[in-house]
N, CA and C of each residue as an Amber inpcrd file, in Angstrom:
protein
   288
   0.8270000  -1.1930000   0.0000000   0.0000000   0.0000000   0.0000000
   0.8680000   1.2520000   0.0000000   2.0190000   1.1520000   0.8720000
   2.7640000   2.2250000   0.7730000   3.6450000   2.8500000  -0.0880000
   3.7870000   1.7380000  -1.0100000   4.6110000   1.6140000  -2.3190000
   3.1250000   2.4670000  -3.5740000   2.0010000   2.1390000  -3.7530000
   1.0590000   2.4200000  -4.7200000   1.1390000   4.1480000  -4.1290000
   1.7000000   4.6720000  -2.8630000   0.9130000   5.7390000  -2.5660000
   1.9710000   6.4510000  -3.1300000   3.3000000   6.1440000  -3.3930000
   4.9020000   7.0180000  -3.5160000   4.8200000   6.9080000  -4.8000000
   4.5140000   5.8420000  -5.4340000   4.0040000   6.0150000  -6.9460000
   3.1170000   7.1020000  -7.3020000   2.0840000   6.7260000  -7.1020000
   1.1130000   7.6920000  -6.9710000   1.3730000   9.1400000  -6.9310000
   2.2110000   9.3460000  -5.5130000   2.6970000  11.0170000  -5.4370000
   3.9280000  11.3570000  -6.3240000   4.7730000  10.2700000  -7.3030000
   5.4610000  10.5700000  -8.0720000   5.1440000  10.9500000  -9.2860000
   4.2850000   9.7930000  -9.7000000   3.3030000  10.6430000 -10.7620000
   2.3690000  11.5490000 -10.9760000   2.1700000  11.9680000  -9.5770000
   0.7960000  13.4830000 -10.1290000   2.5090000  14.1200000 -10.0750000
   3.4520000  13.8900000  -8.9900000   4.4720000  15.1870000  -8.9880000
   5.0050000  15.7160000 -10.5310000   5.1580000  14.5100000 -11.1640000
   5.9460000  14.6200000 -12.6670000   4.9170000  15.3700000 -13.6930000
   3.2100000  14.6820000 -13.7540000   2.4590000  15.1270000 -14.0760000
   1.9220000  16.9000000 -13.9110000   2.0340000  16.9370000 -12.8340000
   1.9350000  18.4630000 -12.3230000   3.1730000  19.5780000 -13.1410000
   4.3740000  18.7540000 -12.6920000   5.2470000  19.8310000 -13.4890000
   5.4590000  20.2470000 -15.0440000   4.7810000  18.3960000 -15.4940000
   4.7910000  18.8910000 -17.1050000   3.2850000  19.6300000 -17.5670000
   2.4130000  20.3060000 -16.9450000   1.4450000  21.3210000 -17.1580000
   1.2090000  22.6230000 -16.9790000   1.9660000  23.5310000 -17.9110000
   1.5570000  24.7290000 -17.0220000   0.3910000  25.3050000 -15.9780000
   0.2500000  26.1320000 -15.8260000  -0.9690000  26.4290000 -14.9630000
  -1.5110000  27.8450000 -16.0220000  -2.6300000  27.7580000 -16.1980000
  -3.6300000  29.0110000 -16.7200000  -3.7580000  30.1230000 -16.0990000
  -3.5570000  31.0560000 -16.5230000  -3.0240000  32.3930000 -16.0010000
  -3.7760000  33.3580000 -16.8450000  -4.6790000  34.4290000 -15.8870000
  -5.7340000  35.2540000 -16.4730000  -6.5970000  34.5830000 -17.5420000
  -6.9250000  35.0930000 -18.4480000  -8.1150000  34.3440000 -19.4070000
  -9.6970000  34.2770000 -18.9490000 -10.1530000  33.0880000 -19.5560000
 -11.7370000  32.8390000 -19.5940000 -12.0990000  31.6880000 -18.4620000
 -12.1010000  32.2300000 -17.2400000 -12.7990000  31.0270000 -16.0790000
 -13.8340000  31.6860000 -15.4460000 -14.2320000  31.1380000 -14.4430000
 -15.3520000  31.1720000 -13.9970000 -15.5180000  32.2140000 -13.2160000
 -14.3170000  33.1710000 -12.8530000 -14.3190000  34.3610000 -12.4250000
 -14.7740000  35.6030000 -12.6490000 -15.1640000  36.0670000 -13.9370000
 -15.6310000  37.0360000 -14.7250000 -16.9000000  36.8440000 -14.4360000
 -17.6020000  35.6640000 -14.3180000 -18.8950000  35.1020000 -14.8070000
 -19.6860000  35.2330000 -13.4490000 -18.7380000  34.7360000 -12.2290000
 -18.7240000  35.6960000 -10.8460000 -19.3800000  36.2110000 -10.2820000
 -18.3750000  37.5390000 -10.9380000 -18.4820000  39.2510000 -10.5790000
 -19.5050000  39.3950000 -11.3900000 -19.9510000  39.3550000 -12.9390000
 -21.2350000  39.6540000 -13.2520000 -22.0060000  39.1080000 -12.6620000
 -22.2640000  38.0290000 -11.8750000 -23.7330000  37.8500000 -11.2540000
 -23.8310000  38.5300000 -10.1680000 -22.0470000  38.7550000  -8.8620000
 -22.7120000  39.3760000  -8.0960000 -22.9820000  40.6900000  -8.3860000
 -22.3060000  41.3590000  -9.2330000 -22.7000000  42.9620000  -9.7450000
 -23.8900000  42.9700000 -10.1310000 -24.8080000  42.2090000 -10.9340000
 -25.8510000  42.2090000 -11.9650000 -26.9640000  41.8750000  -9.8350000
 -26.3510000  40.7050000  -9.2630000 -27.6620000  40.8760000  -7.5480000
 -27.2520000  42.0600000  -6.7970000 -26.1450000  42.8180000  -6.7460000
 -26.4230000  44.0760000  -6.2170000 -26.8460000  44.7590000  -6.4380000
 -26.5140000  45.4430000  -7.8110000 -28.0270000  46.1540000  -8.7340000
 -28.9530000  46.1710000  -8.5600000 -29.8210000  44.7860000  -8.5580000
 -30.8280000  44.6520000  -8.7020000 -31.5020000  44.7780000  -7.0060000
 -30.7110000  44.3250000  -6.3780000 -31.1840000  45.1460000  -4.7820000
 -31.0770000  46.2280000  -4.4220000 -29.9280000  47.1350000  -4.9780000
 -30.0590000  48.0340000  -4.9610000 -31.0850000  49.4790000  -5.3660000
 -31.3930000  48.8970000  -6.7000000 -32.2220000  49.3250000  -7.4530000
 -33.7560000  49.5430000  -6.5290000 -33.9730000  47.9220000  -6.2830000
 -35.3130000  47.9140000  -5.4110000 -35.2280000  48.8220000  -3.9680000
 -34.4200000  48.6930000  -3.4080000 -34.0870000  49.8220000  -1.9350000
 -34.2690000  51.0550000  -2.8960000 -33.8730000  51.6260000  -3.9840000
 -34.1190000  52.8370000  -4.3220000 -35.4340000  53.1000000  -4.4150000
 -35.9420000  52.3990000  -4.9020000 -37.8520000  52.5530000  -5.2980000
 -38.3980000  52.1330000  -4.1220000 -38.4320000  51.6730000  -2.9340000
 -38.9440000  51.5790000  -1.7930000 -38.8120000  52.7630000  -1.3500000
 -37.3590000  53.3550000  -1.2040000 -37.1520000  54.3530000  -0.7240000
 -38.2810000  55.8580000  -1.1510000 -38.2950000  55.9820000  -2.3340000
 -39.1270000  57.1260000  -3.7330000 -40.6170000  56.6110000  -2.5970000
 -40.6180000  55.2740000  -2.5990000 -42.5670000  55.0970000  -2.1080000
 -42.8470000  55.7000000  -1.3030000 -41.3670000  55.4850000   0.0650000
 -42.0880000  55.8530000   1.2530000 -41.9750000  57.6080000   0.7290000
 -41.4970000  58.3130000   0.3250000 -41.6260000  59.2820000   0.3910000
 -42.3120000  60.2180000  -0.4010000 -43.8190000  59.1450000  -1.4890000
 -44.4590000  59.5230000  -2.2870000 -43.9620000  59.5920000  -3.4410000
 -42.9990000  59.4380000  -3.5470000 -42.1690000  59.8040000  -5.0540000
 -42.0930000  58.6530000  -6.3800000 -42.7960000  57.5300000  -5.5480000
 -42.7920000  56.2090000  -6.4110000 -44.2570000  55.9250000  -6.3880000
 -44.7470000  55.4630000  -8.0680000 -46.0750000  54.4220000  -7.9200000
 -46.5130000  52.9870000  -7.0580000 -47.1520000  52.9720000  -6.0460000
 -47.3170000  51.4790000  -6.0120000 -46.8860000  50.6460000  -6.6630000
 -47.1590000  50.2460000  -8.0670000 -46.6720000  49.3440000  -9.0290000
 -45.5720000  49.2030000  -9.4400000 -44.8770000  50.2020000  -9.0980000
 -43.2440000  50.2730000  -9.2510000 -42.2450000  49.5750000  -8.1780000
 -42.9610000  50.1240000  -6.8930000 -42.6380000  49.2200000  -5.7730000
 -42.9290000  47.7930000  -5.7640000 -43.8870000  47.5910000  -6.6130000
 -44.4770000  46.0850000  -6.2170000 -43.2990000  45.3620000  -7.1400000
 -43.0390000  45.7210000  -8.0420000 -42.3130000  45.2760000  -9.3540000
 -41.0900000  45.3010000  -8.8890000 -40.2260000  46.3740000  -8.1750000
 -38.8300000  46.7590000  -8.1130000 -38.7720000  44.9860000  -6.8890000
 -39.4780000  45.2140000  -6.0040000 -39.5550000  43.6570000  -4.6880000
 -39.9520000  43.0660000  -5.0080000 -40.4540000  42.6010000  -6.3040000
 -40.0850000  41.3150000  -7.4140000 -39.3790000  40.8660000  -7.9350000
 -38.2880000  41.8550000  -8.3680000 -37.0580000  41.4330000  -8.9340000
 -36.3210000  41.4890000  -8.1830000 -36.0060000  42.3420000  -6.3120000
 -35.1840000  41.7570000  -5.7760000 -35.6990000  40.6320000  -5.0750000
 -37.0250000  40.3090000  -4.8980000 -36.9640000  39.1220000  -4.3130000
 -36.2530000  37.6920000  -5.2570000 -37.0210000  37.6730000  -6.1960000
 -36.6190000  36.9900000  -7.4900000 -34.6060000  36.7570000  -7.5830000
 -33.6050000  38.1330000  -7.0870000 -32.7480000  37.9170000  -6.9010000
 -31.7560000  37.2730000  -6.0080000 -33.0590000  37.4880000  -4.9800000
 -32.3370000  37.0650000  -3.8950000 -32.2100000  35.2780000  -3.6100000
 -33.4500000  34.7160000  -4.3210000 -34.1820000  33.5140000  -4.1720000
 -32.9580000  33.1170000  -5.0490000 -32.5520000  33.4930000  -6.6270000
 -31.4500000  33.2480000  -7.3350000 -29.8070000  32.8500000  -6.5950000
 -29.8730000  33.6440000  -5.6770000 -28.3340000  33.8290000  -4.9620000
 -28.3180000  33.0040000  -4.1150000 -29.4070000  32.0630000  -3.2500000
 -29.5090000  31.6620000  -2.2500000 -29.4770000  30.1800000  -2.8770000
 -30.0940000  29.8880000  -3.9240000 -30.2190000  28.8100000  -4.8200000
 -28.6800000  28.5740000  -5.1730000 -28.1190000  29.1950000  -5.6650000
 -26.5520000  29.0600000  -6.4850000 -25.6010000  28.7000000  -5.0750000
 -25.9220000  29.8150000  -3.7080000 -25.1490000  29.3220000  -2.4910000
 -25.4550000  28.2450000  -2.1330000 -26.8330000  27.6910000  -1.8350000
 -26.9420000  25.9890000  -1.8720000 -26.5270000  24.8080000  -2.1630000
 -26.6100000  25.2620000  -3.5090000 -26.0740000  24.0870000  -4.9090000
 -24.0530000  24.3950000  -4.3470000 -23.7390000  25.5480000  -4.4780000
 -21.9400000  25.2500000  -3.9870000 -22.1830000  24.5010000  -2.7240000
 -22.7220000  24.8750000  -1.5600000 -22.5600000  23.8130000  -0.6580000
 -22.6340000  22.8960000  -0.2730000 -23.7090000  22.3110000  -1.3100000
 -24.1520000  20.5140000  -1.5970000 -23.1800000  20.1490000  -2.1030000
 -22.3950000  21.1730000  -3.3280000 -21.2210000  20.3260000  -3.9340000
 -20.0110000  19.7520000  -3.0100000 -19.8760000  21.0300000  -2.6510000
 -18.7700000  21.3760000  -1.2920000 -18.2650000  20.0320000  -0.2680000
 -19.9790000  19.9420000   0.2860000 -20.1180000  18.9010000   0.9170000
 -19.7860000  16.8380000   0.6660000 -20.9330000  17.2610000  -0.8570000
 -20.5630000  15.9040000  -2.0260000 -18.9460000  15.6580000  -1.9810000
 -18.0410000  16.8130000  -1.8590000 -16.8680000  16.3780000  -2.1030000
 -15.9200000  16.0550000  -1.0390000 -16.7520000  16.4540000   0.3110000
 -15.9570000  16.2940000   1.3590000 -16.5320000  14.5440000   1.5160000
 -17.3350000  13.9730000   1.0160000 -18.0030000  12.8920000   1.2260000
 -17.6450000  11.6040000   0.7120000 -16.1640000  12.1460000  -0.5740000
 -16.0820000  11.2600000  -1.3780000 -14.1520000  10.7400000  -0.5330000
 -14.2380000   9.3850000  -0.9970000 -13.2060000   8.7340000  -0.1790000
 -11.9800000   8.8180000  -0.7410000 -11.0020000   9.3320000  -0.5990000
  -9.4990000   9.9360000  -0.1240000  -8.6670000   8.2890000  -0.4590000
């Protein structure tokens, strides 16, 4: 067993060095920041038009609409934090 494991760490070691590593480009980072920029917005946005209501300055229907889409955002963000932590978890689950 102890012999498969020094193998093992010899070949990811050799493996590892003959791959560079990806540096800036197209990952999942960009993709990110637009969602959380695109759910702050959109909460933000709605706190603005709550704000206009209470002070007469907004239609009802604008309010109703603006805490539709942040609710709608928020339900989005909470869904995506879920799903990472099921994964998260799935992977702490799997055997070593």
């Amino acid at each position: 067993m102890d012999l498969n494991t020094s193998l093992a760490t010899q070949s990811y070691a050799q493996a590892r060095a003959a791959v560079p590593p990806k540096t800036g480009g197209s990952g999942p980072g960009p993709l990110f920041e637009q969602a959380a920029s695109s759910f702050v917005d959109a909460v933000k946005a709605g706190e603005d038009v709550a704000k206009s209501a209470m002070t007469g300055k907004a239609d009802p229907h604008a309010l109703v609409q603006a805490l539709a889409q942040s609710e709608l955002a928020i339900e989005t963000a909470v869904t995506v934090r879920n799903k990472v932590v099921e994964a998260y978890q799935e992977i702490l689950r799997m055997p070593v």
